[in-house]
PDB file of C-alpha atoms in Angstrom:
ATOM      1  CA  MET L   1      61.791  36.897 169.846  1.00  0.00           C
ATOM      2  CA  GLN L   2      63.816  34.564 171.993  1.00  0.00           C
ATOM      3  CA  PHE L   3      67.311  34.441 173.473  1.00  0.00           C
ATOM      4  CA  VAL L   4      69.896  32.466 171.483  1.00  0.00           C
ATOM      5  CA  THR L   5      73.283  31.882 173.058  1.00  0.00           C
ATOM      6  CA  PRO L   6      75.943  33.517 170.867  1.00  0.00           C
ATOM      7  CA  ASN L   7      79.297  31.972 170.010  1.00  0.00           C
ATOM      8  CA  VAL L   8      82.266  33.477 171.836  1.00  0.00           C
ATOM      9  CA  THR L   9      85.509  33.389 169.848  1.00  0.00           C
ATOM     10  CA  GLU L  10      88.964  34.901 170.288  1.00  0.00           C
ATOM     11  CA  GLY L  11      87.955  37.852 168.125  1.00  0.00           C
ATOM     12  CA  GLY L  12      84.780  38.496 170.102  1.00  0.00           C
ATOM     13  CA  ILE L  13      81.179  37.417 169.709  1.00  0.00           C
ATOM     14  CA  GLU L  14      80.205  35.754 166.450  1.00  0.00           C
ATOM     15  CA  ILE L  15      76.628  35.269 165.236  1.00  0.00           C
ATOM     16  CA  GLU L  16      75.986  32.455 162.778  1.00  0.00           C
ATOM     17  CA  ILE L  17      72.945  32.766 160.512  1.00  0.00           C
ATOM     18  CA  GLU L  18      71.698  29.539 158.977  1.00  0.00           C
ATOM     19  CA  GLU L  19      69.649  29.067 155.821  1.00  0.00           C
ATOM     20  CA  ASP L  20      66.480  28.278 157.772  1.00  0.00           C
ATOM     21  CA  ASP L  21      66.798  31.588 159.625  1.00  0.00           C
ATOM     22  CA  ILE L  22      66.414  33.661 156.468  1.00  0.00           C
ATOM     23  CA  ALA L  23      64.223  31.368 154.359  1.00  0.00           C
ATOM     24  CA  SER L  24      60.982  33.219 155.128  1.00  0.00           C
ATOM     25  CA  GLU L  25      62.483  36.662 154.451  1.00  0.00           C
ATOM     26  CA  VAL L  26      64.112  35.585 151.188  1.00  0.00           C
ATOM     27  CA  LYS L  27      60.777  34.150 150.054  1.00  0.00           C
ATOM     28  CA  TYR L  28      59.017  37.408 150.996  1.00  0.00           C
ATOM     29  CA  TRP L  29      61.359  39.562 148.878  1.00  0.00           C
ATOM     30  CA  GLU L  30      62.024  37.163 145.982  1.00  0.00           C
ATOM     31  CA  THR L  31      59.347  38.901 143.874  1.00  0.00           C
ATOM     32  CA  ALA L  32      60.917  42.345 144.382  1.00  0.00           C
ATOM     33  CA  LEU L  33      62.701  44.647 141.949  1.00  0.00           C
ATOM     34  CA  ILE L  34      65.175  47.401 142.711  1.00  0.00           C
ATOM     35  CA  LEU L  35      64.356  50.665 140.914  1.00  0.00           C
ATOM     36  CA  TYR L  36      67.105  53.256 140.549  1.00  0.00           C
ATOM     37  CA  THR L  37      67.387  56.540 138.672  1.00  0.00           C
ATOM     38  CA  MET L  38      70.600  58.402 137.837  1.00  0.00           C
ATOM     39  CA  GLY L  39      70.977  61.998 138.946  1.00  0.00           C
ATOM     40  CA  GLU L  40      67.270  62.558 139.674  1.00  0.00           C
ATOM     41  CA  ASP L  41      65.171  62.025 142.789  1.00  0.00           C
ATOM     42  CA  LEU L  42      61.582  60.839 142.403  1.00  0.00           C
ATOM     43  CA  SER L  43      58.952  61.139 145.114  1.00  0.00           C
ATOM     44  CA  MET L  44      56.781  58.313 146.395  1.00  0.00           C
ATOM     45  CA  ASN L  45      53.658  59.945 144.953  1.00  0.00           C
ATOM     46  CA  MET L  46      55.229  60.230 141.502  1.00  0.00           C
ATOM     47  CA  MET L  47      56.195  56.553 141.522  1.00  0.00           C
ATOM     48  CA  LYS L  48      52.769  55.431 142.760  1.00  0.00           C
ATOM     49  CA  ASN L  49      51.013  57.404 140.031  1.00  0.00           C
ATOM     50  CA  PHE L  50      53.417  55.985 137.455  1.00  0.00           C
ATOM     51  CA  MET L  51      52.782  52.384 138.548  1.00  0.00           C
ATOM     52  CA  GLU L  52      48.995  52.816 138.557  1.00  0.00           C
ATOM     53  CA  LYS L  53      48.957  54.266 135.028  1.00  0.00           C
ATOM     54  CA  THR L  54      51.752  52.296 133.348  1.00  0.00           C
ATOM     55  CA  TRP L  55      51.459  48.908 135.061  1.00  0.00           C
ATOM     56  CA  ASN L  56      47.674  48.680 134.923  1.00  0.00           C
ATOM     57  CA  PHE L  57      47.943  45.117 133.557  1.00  0.00           C
ATOM     58  CA  ILE L  58      48.997  43.752 136.990  1.00  0.00           C
ATOM     59  CA  LYS L  59      47.976  44.214 140.598  1.00  0.00           C
ATOM     60  CA  VAL L  60      49.552  47.350 142.038  1.00  0.00           C
ATOM     61  CA  PRO L  61      52.775  46.306 143.833  1.00  0.00           C
ATOM     62  CA  ALA L  62      54.000  47.565 147.195  1.00  0.00           C
ATOM     63  CA  LEU L  63      56.496  50.421 147.067  1.00  0.00           C
ATOM     64  CA  TYR L  64      59.316  51.095 149.549  1.00  0.00           C
ATOM     65  CA  TYR L  65      61.975  53.815 149.592  1.00  0.00           C
ATOM     66  CA  HIS L  66      65.527  53.253 150.810  1.00  0.00           C
ATOM     67  CA  ASP L  67      67.652  56.088 152.173  1.00  0.00           C
ATOM     68  CA  GLU L  68      70.480  55.179 149.801  1.00  0.00           C
ATOM     69  CA  GLY L  69      68.358  56.617 146.984  1.00  0.00           C
ATOM     70  CA  TYR L  70      66.511  53.691 145.417  1.00  0.00           C
ATOM     71  CA  PHE L  71      63.043  52.104 145.523  1.00  0.00           C
ATOM     72  CA  ILE L  72      62.087  48.511 146.272  1.00  0.00           C
ATOM     73  CA  ILE L  73      58.997  47.312 144.389  1.00  0.00           C
ATOM     74  CA  ARG L  74      57.467  44.084 145.704  1.00  0.00           C
ATOM     75  CA  PHE L  75      55.091  42.321 143.330  1.00  0.00           C
ATOM     76  CA  GLN L  76      52.414  39.858 144.349  1.00  0.00           C
ATOM     77  CA  SER L  77      53.706  37.131 142.013  1.00  0.00           C
ATOM     78  CA  HIS L  78      56.619  36.168 139.802  1.00  0.00           C
ATOM     79  CA  SER L  79      54.409  36.444 136.726  1.00  0.00           C
ATOM     80  CA  ASP L  80      53.615  40.085 137.538  1.00  0.00           C
ATOM     81  CA  MET L  81      57.299  40.864 138.006  1.00  0.00           C
ATOM     82  CA  ASP L  82      58.279  39.152 134.745  1.00  0.00           C
ATOM     83  CA  ALA L  83      55.485  40.932 132.862  1.00  0.00           C
ATOM     84  CA  VAL L  84      56.790  44.316 134.016  1.00  0.00           C
ATOM     85  CA  LEU L  85      60.350  43.463 132.992  1.00  0.00           C
ATOM     86  CA  MET L  86      59.258  42.183 129.575  1.00  0.00           C
ATOM     87  CA  LYS L  87      57.407  45.396 128.704  1.00  0.00           C
ATOM     88  CA  GLY L  88      60.329  47.701 129.565  1.00  0.00           C
ATOM     89  CA  PRO L  89      62.252  49.913 129.376  1.00  0.00           C
ATOM     90  CA  TYR L  90      60.436  52.721 131.175  1.00  0.00           C
ATOM     91  CA  THR L  91      60.971  56.451 131.525  1.00  0.00           C
ATOM     92  CA  LEU L  92      59.380  59.001 133.831  1.00  0.00           C
ATOM     93  CA  ARG L  93      59.750  62.713 133.016  1.00  0.00           C
ATOM     94  CA  ASN L  94      62.520  61.771 130.554  1.00  0.00           C
ATOM     95  CA  ILE L  95      64.308  59.915 133.349  1.00  0.00           C
ATOM     96  CA  THR L  96      65.355  56.327 132.616  1.00  0.00           C
ATOM     97  CA  LEU L  97      64.114  53.868 135.251  1.00  0.00           C
ATOM     98  CA  MET L  98      66.560  51.027 135.832  1.00  0.00           C
ATOM     99  CA  LEU L  99      65.042  47.811 137.182  1.00  0.00           C
ATOM    100  CA  LYS L 100      67.014  44.974 138.717  1.00  0.00           C
ATOM    101  CA  GLU L 101      65.966  41.836 140.553  1.00  0.00           C
ATOM    102  CA  TRP L 102      66.479  41.925 144.301  1.00  0.00           C
ATOM    103  CA  LYS L 103      69.094  39.577 145.750  1.00  0.00           C
ATOM    104  CA  PRO L 104      69.959  38.919 149.415  1.00  0.00           C
ATOM    105  CA  ASP L 105      73.474  40.314 148.869  1.00  0.00           C
ATOM    106  CA  PHE L 106      72.306  43.371 146.893  1.00  0.00           C
ATOM    107  CA  ASN L 107      74.713  46.302 147.077  1.00  0.00           C
ATOM    108  CA  LEU L 108      73.880  49.620 145.400  1.00  0.00           C
ATOM    109  CA  LYS L 109      77.426  50.673 144.478  1.00  0.00           C
ATOM    110  CA  ARG L 110      78.376  47.263 143.168  1.00  0.00           C
ATOM    111  CA  ASP L 111      75.138  46.174 141.509  1.00  0.00           C
ATOM    112  CA  MET L 112      73.513  49.395 140.241  1.00  0.00           C
ATOM    113  CA  LEU L 113      76.428  51.769 139.763  1.00  0.00           C
ATOM    114  CA  ARG L 114      78.488  49.264 137.800  1.00  0.00           C
ATOM    115  CA  THR L 115      76.238  46.502 136.414  1.00  0.00           C
ATOM    116  CA  ILE L 116      73.077  47.811 134.725  1.00  0.00           C
ATOM    117  CA  PRO L 117      70.234  45.980 132.936  1.00  0.00           C
ATOM    118  CA  LEU L 118      70.279  47.048 129.274  1.00  0.00           C
ATOM    119  CA  TRP L 119      67.921  46.104 126.460  1.00  0.00           C
ATOM    120  CA  VAL L 120      69.851  44.525 123.599  1.00  0.00           C
ATOM    121  CA  LYS L 121      68.672  44.066 120.007  1.00  0.00           C
ATOM    122  CA  LEU L 122      69.906  41.227 117.804  1.00  0.00           C
ATOM    123  CA  PRO L 123      68.992  42.336 114.266  1.00  0.00           C
ATOM    124  CA  LYS L 124      68.333  39.677 111.602  1.00  0.00           C
ATOM    125  CA  LEU L 125      68.906  36.848 114.069  1.00  0.00           C
ATOM    126  CA  PRO L 126      67.986  33.561 112.314  1.00  0.00           C
ATOM    127  CA  LEU L 127      64.607  32.288 113.524  1.00  0.00           C
ATOM    128  CA  HIS L 128      65.951  28.899 114.584  1.00  0.00           C
ATOM    129  CA  LEU L 129      68.069  30.703 117.215  1.00  0.00           C
ATOM    130  CA  TRP L 130      65.091  32.329 118.970  1.00  0.00           C
ATOM    131  CA  GLY L 131      64.722  29.568 121.559  1.00  0.00           C
ATOM    132  CA  ALA L 132      65.293  30.264 125.245  1.00  0.00           C
ATOM    133  CA  LYS L 133      68.489  28.177 125.356  1.00  0.00           C
ATOM    134  CA  SER L 134      70.016  29.851 122.284  1.00  0.00           C
ATOM    135  CA  LEU L 135      69.149  33.369 123.487  1.00  0.00           C
ATOM    136  CA  SER L 136      70.512  32.541 126.927  1.00  0.00           C
ATOM    137  CA  LYS L 137      73.872  31.568 125.423  1.00  0.00           C
ATOM    138  CA  ILE L 138      73.944  34.709 123.287  1.00  0.00           C
ATOM    139  CA  GLY L 139      73.019  36.919 126.240  1.00  0.00           C
ATOM    140  CA  SER L 140      75.645  35.248 128.429  1.00  0.00           C
ATOM    141  CA  ALA L 141      78.326  36.471 126.026  1.00  0.00           C
ATOM    142  CA  LEU L 142      77.287  40.034 126.951  1.00  0.00           C
ATOM    143  CA  GLY L 143      76.529  39.653 130.644  1.00  0.00           C
ATOM    144  CA  VAL L 144      73.787  37.986 132.673  1.00  0.00           C
ATOM    145  CA  PRO L 145      70.612  37.419 130.591  1.00  0.00           C
ATOM    146  CA  LEU L 146      67.336  38.139 132.387  1.00  0.00           C
ATOM    147  CA  VAL L 147      64.273  38.040 130.103  1.00  0.00           C
ATOM    148  CA  THR L 148      63.179  38.543 126.524  1.00  0.00           C
ATOM    149  CA  ASP L 149      60.494  41.037 125.580  1.00  0.00           C
ATOM    150  CA  GLU L 150      56.923  39.975 124.861  1.00  0.00           C
ATOM    151  CA  CYS L 151      57.309  40.211 121.066  1.00  0.00           C
ATOM    152  CA  THR L 152      60.365  37.964 121.093  1.00  0.00           C
ATOM    153  CA  ALA L 153      58.840  35.392 123.428  1.00  0.00           C
ATOM    154  CA  ASN L 154      55.605  35.158 121.424  1.00  0.00           C
ATOM    155  CA  LYS L 155      57.286  35.687 118.021  1.00  0.00           C
ATOM    156  CA  LEU L 156      55.116  38.706 117.239  1.00  0.00           C
ATOM    157  CA  ARG L 157      58.052  40.433 115.543  1.00  0.00           C
ATOM    158  CA  VAL L 158      60.658  38.583 113.482  1.00  0.00           C
ATOM    159  CA  SER L 159      62.995  41.385 112.364  1.00  0.00           C
ATOM    160  CA  TYR L 160      65.098  41.264 115.501  1.00  0.00           C
ATOM    161  CA  ALA L 161      65.219  39.543 118.872  1.00  0.00           C
ATOM    162  CA  ARG L 162      65.292  41.650 122.024  1.00  0.00           C
ATOM    163  CA  ILE L 163      66.652  40.567 125.416  1.00  0.00           C
ATOM    164  CA  LEU L 164      67.368  42.225 128.737  1.00  0.00           C
ATOM    165  CA  VAL L 165      70.936  41.654 129.946  1.00  0.00           C
ATOM    166  CA  GLU L 166      72.813  42.822 133.022  1.00  0.00           C
ATOM    167  CA  ILE L 167      76.022  44.324 131.638  1.00  0.00           C
ATOM    168  CA  ASP L 168      79.133  45.718 133.302  1.00  0.00           C
ATOM    169  CA  ILE L 169      79.288  49.224 131.811  1.00  0.00           C
ATOM    170  CA  THR L 170      82.796  49.879 133.098  1.00  0.00           C
ATOM    171  CA  LYS L 171      83.972  47.707 130.200  1.00  0.00           C
ATOM    172  CA  GLU L 172      83.610  48.369 126.489  1.00  0.00           C
ATOM    173  CA  LEU L 173      80.260  47.180 125.138  1.00  0.00           C
ATOM    174  CA  THR L 174      80.402  44.244 122.729  1.00  0.00           C
ATOM    175  CA  LYS L 175      79.297  45.191 119.214  1.00  0.00           C
ATOM    176  CA  GLU L 176      79.209  41.745 117.581  1.00  0.00           C
ATOM    177  CA  ILE L 177      79.252  38.085 118.543  1.00  0.00           C
ATOM    178  CA  VAL L 178      80.447  35.035 116.620  1.00  0.00           C
ATOM    179  CA  ILE L 179      77.787  32.287 116.696  1.00  0.00           C
ATOM    180  CA  LYS L 180      78.703  28.751 115.644  1.00  0.00           C
ATOM    181  CA  ASP L 181      75.700  26.562 114.841  1.00  0.00           C
ATOM    182  CA  CYS L 182      75.362  22.798 115.138  1.00  0.00           C
ATOM    183  CA  GLU L 183      76.590  22.295 111.560  1.00  0.00           C
ATOM    184  CA  GLY L 184      79.809  24.231 112.117  1.00  0.00           C
ATOM    185  CA  ARG L 185      78.775  27.395 110.278  1.00  0.00           C
ATOM    186  CA  ARG L 186      79.844  30.698 111.789  1.00  0.00           C
ATOM    187  CA  LEU L 187      77.616  33.729 111.917  1.00  0.00           C
ATOM    188  CA  MET L 188      78.757  37.248 112.765  1.00  0.00           C
ATOM    189  CA  GLN L 189      75.826  38.602 114.796  1.00  0.00           C
ATOM    190  CA  PRO L 190      75.700  42.394 115.330  1.00  0.00           C
ATOM    191  CA  VAL L 191      74.578  43.704 118.722  1.00  0.00           C
ATOM    192  CA  GLU L 192      72.681  46.968 119.225  1.00  0.00           C
ATOM    193  CA  TYR L 193      71.973  48.735 122.504  1.00  0.00           C
ATOM    194  CA  GLU L 194      68.836  50.810 122.978  1.00  0.00           C
ATOM    195  CA  TRP L 195      70.609  52.981 125.550  1.00  0.00           C
ATOM    196  CA  LYS L 196      74.286  53.434 126.327  1.00  0.00           C
ATOM    197  CA  PRO L 197      74.796  55.104 129.709  1.00  0.00           C
ATOM    198  CA  LEU L 198      77.741  57.425 130.165  1.00  0.00           C
ATOM    199  CA  TYR L 199      80.415  56.136 132.506  1.00  0.00           C
ATOM    200  CA  CYS L 200      83.216  58.303 133.838  1.00  0.00           C
ATOM    201  CA  ASP L 201      86.443  56.364 134.289  1.00  0.00           C
ATOM    202  CA  ARG L 202      87.875  59.331 136.156  1.00  0.00           C
ATOM    203  CA  CYS L 203      85.436  59.619 139.075  1.00  0.00           C
ATOM    204  CA  TYR L 204      83.913  56.128 138.585  1.00  0.00           C
ATOM    205  CA  SER L 205      80.277  57.236 138.374  1.00  0.00           C
ATOM    206  CA  ILE L 206      77.423  56.815 135.907  1.00  0.00           C
ATOM    207  CA  GLY L 207      75.651  59.570 134.019  1.00  0.00           C
ATOM    208  CA  HIS L 208      78.483  61.891 132.978  1.00  0.00           C
ATOM    209  CA  LYS L 209      82.104  62.156 131.878  1.00  0.00           C
ATOM    210  CA  CYS L 210      84.581  64.480 133.558  1.00  0.00           C
ATOM    211  CA  ARG L 211      86.401  66.748 131.133  1.00  0.00           C
ATOM    212  CA  ASP L 212      90.036  67.704 131.554  1.00  0.00           C
ATOM    213  CA  TYR L 213      90.137  71.349 132.555  1.00  0.00           C
ATOM    214  CA  VAL L 214      92.630  73.310 130.487  1.00  0.00           C
ATOM    215  CA  LYS L 215      93.076  76.966 131.380  1.00  0.00           C
ATOM    216  CA  LYS L 216      93.223  78.994 128.187  1.00  0.00           C
ATOM    217  CA  GLN L 217      94.228  82.625 127.858  1.00  0.00           C
ATOM    218  CA  TRP L 218      91.648  84.697 126.046  1.00  0.00           C
ATOM    219  CA  LYS L 219      92.853  86.355 122.884  1.00  0.00           C
ATOM    220  CA  PRO L 220      90.718  88.828 120.918  1.00  0.00           C
ATOM    221  CA  LYS L 221      89.858  87.971 117.325  1.00  0.00           C
ATOM    222  CA  GLY L 222      88.659  90.033 114.375  1.00  0.00           C
ATOM    223  CA  LYS L 223      86.909  93.239 115.415  1.00  0.00           C
ATOM    224  CA  ALA L 224      87.846  92.581 119.003  1.00  0.00           C
ATOM    225  CA  ILE L 225      91.510  93.176 118.091  1.00  0.00           C
ATOM    226  CA  GLU L 226      90.699  96.530 116.498  1.00  0.00           C
ATOM    227  CA  THR L 227      88.590  97.537 119.509  1.00  0.00           C
ATOM    228  CA  ALA L 228      91.305  96.501 121.929  1.00  0.00           C
ATOM    229  CA  ALA L 229      93.950  98.406 119.938  1.00  0.00           C
ATOM    230  CA  SER L 230      91.725 101.494 119.783  1.00  0.00           C
ATOM    231  CA  ASN L 231      91.113 101.373 123.519  1.00  0.00           C
ATOM    232  CA  SER L 232      94.834 100.943 124.129  1.00  0.00           C
ATOM    233  CA  THR L 233      95.623 104.016 122.015  1.00  0.00           C
ATOM    234  CA  GLN L 234      93.029 106.105 123.801  1.00  0.00           C
ATOM    235  CA  ASP L 235      94.311 104.981 127.197  1.00  0.00           C
ATOM    236  CA  SER L 236      97.908 105.850 126.315  1.00  0.00           C
ATOM    237  CA  ALA L 237      96.817 109.227 124.937  1.00  0.00           C
ATOM    238  CA  ALA L 238      94.854 109.945 128.086  1.00  0.00           C
ATOM    239  CA  GLU L 239      97.887 109.171 130.234  1.00  0.00           C
ATOM    240  CA  GLU L 240     100.157 111.564 128.301  1.00  0.00           C
ATOM    241  CA  VAL L 241     100.905 114.833 130.151  1.00  0.00           C
ATOM    242  CA  PRO L 242     101.242 117.885 127.950  1.00  0.00           C
ATOM    243  CA  THR L 243     104.566 119.676 128.069  1.00  0.00           C
ATOM    244  CA  LEU L 244     104.025 123.172 129.406  1.00  0.00           C
ATOM    245  CA  PRO L 245     106.123 126.019 128.121  1.00  0.00           C
ATOM    246  CA  GLU L 246     108.407 127.847 130.480  1.00  0.00           C
ATOM    247  CA  LYS L 247     107.249 131.107 131.881  1.00  0.00           C
ATOM    248  CA  GLY L 248     107.674 133.882 129.333  1.00  0.00           C
ATOM    249  CA  SER L 249     108.545 131.523 126.490  1.00  0.00           C
ATOM    250  CA  GLU L 250     106.987 131.975 123.081  1.00  0.00           C
ATOM    251  CA  VAL L 251     104.251 129.610 121.948  1.00  0.00           C
ATOM    252  CA  LYS L 252     104.679 128.721 118.296  1.00  0.00           C
ATOM    253  CA  GLN L 253     101.135 127.453 117.725  1.00  0.00           C
ATOM    254  CA  PRO L 254      99.171 129.944 115.654  1.00  0.00           C
ATOM    255  CA  ASN L 255      96.103 131.738 117.001  1.00  0.00           C
ATOM    256  CA  VAL L 256      96.759 130.587 120.580  1.00  0.00           C
ATOM    257  CA  CYS L 257      96.887 133.040 123.474  1.00  0.00           C
ATOM    258  CA  VAL L 258      98.725 131.994 126.586  1.00  0.00           C
ATOM    259  CA  ASP L 259      97.636 133.353 129.932  1.00  0.00           C
ATOM    260  CA  GLU L 260     100.483 133.271 132.446  1.00  0.00           C
ATOM    261  CA  LYS L 261      98.070 132.867 135.354  1.00  0.00           C
ATOM    262  CA  ALA L 262      96.340 129.872 133.675  1.00  0.00           C
ATOM    263  CA  TRP L 263      99.661 128.175 132.985  1.00  0.00           C
ATOM    264  CA  THR L 264     100.752 128.660 136.567  1.00  0.00           C
ATOM    265  CA  GLU L 265      97.544 127.119 137.922  1.00  0.00           C
ATOM    266  CA  ALA L 266      97.785 124.179 135.508  1.00  0.00           C
ATOM    267  CA  ARG L 267     101.430 123.603 136.426  1.00  0.00           C
ATOM    268  CA  SER L 268     100.623 123.558 140.186  1.00  0.00           C
ATOM    269  CA  THR L 269      97.637 121.247 139.648  1.00  0.00           C
ATOM    270  CA  ILE L 270      99.727 118.686 137.764  1.00  0.00           C
ATOM    271  CA  LYS L 271     102.466 118.871 140.407  1.00  0.00           C
ATOM    272  CA  ASP L 272      99.860 118.221 143.146  1.00  0.00           C
ATOM    273  CA  ARG L 273      98.645 115.097 141.337  1.00  0.00           C
ATOM    274  CA  GLY L 274     102.126 113.657 141.413  1.00  0.00           C
ATOM    275  CA  LYS L 275     102.602 113.823 137.644  1.00  0.00           C
TER     276      LYS L 275
END
């Protein structure tokens, strides 16, 4: 390193970075992808094992972990990076792996928690619209087109075209596109998404939707009503205090003998209990 005289301005010291200063670093990371998972944390060992088994058609890339919760995967060439993107999407332990090209101004909250690469199907797309320029225009109506899959690029499947597009999921996903060809004919092209991530417009996060909490009072139904009524009757009966006859009074119930001493003890016991 060497000393470079900084610029002193009214607001303090200002450092100016020129294009030549970052050219080597941008070139080093230009073959890198950002890998992010929603709601799940993956270890370095899990990711390394996944890359060795799933991406065995390329040289194993370098793997880095960022404290913000995402991985940086640096490939040895652009062709390796494109090959991995074209064969997606990928899942690990039922967790969707989201891949995005690295950019110098990459920001996790802005680029991964709002704009997500999604695979889009274009069913019954006319074959003369399968060129790179035509698919780029179609993908641009949805977001930022990245790549097509291998079957679309090599025309190994002609039922539908498939492209990877960076889409802002905070907005409603487009379900159809009007395509006007060179002869003026209009075609209503349906759009299908292989995966639609949940987006909560309440807490502005991906992966769930907050539900409005409504406090409801529980009310018994069916047999529960009968049980509650029965319990209520028993409780009220248990709380009733028998009326004791006055000393020396006649008890009208048949076949009942009244012991004066027992009545006196019962009367004093009830009085002691505050009843």
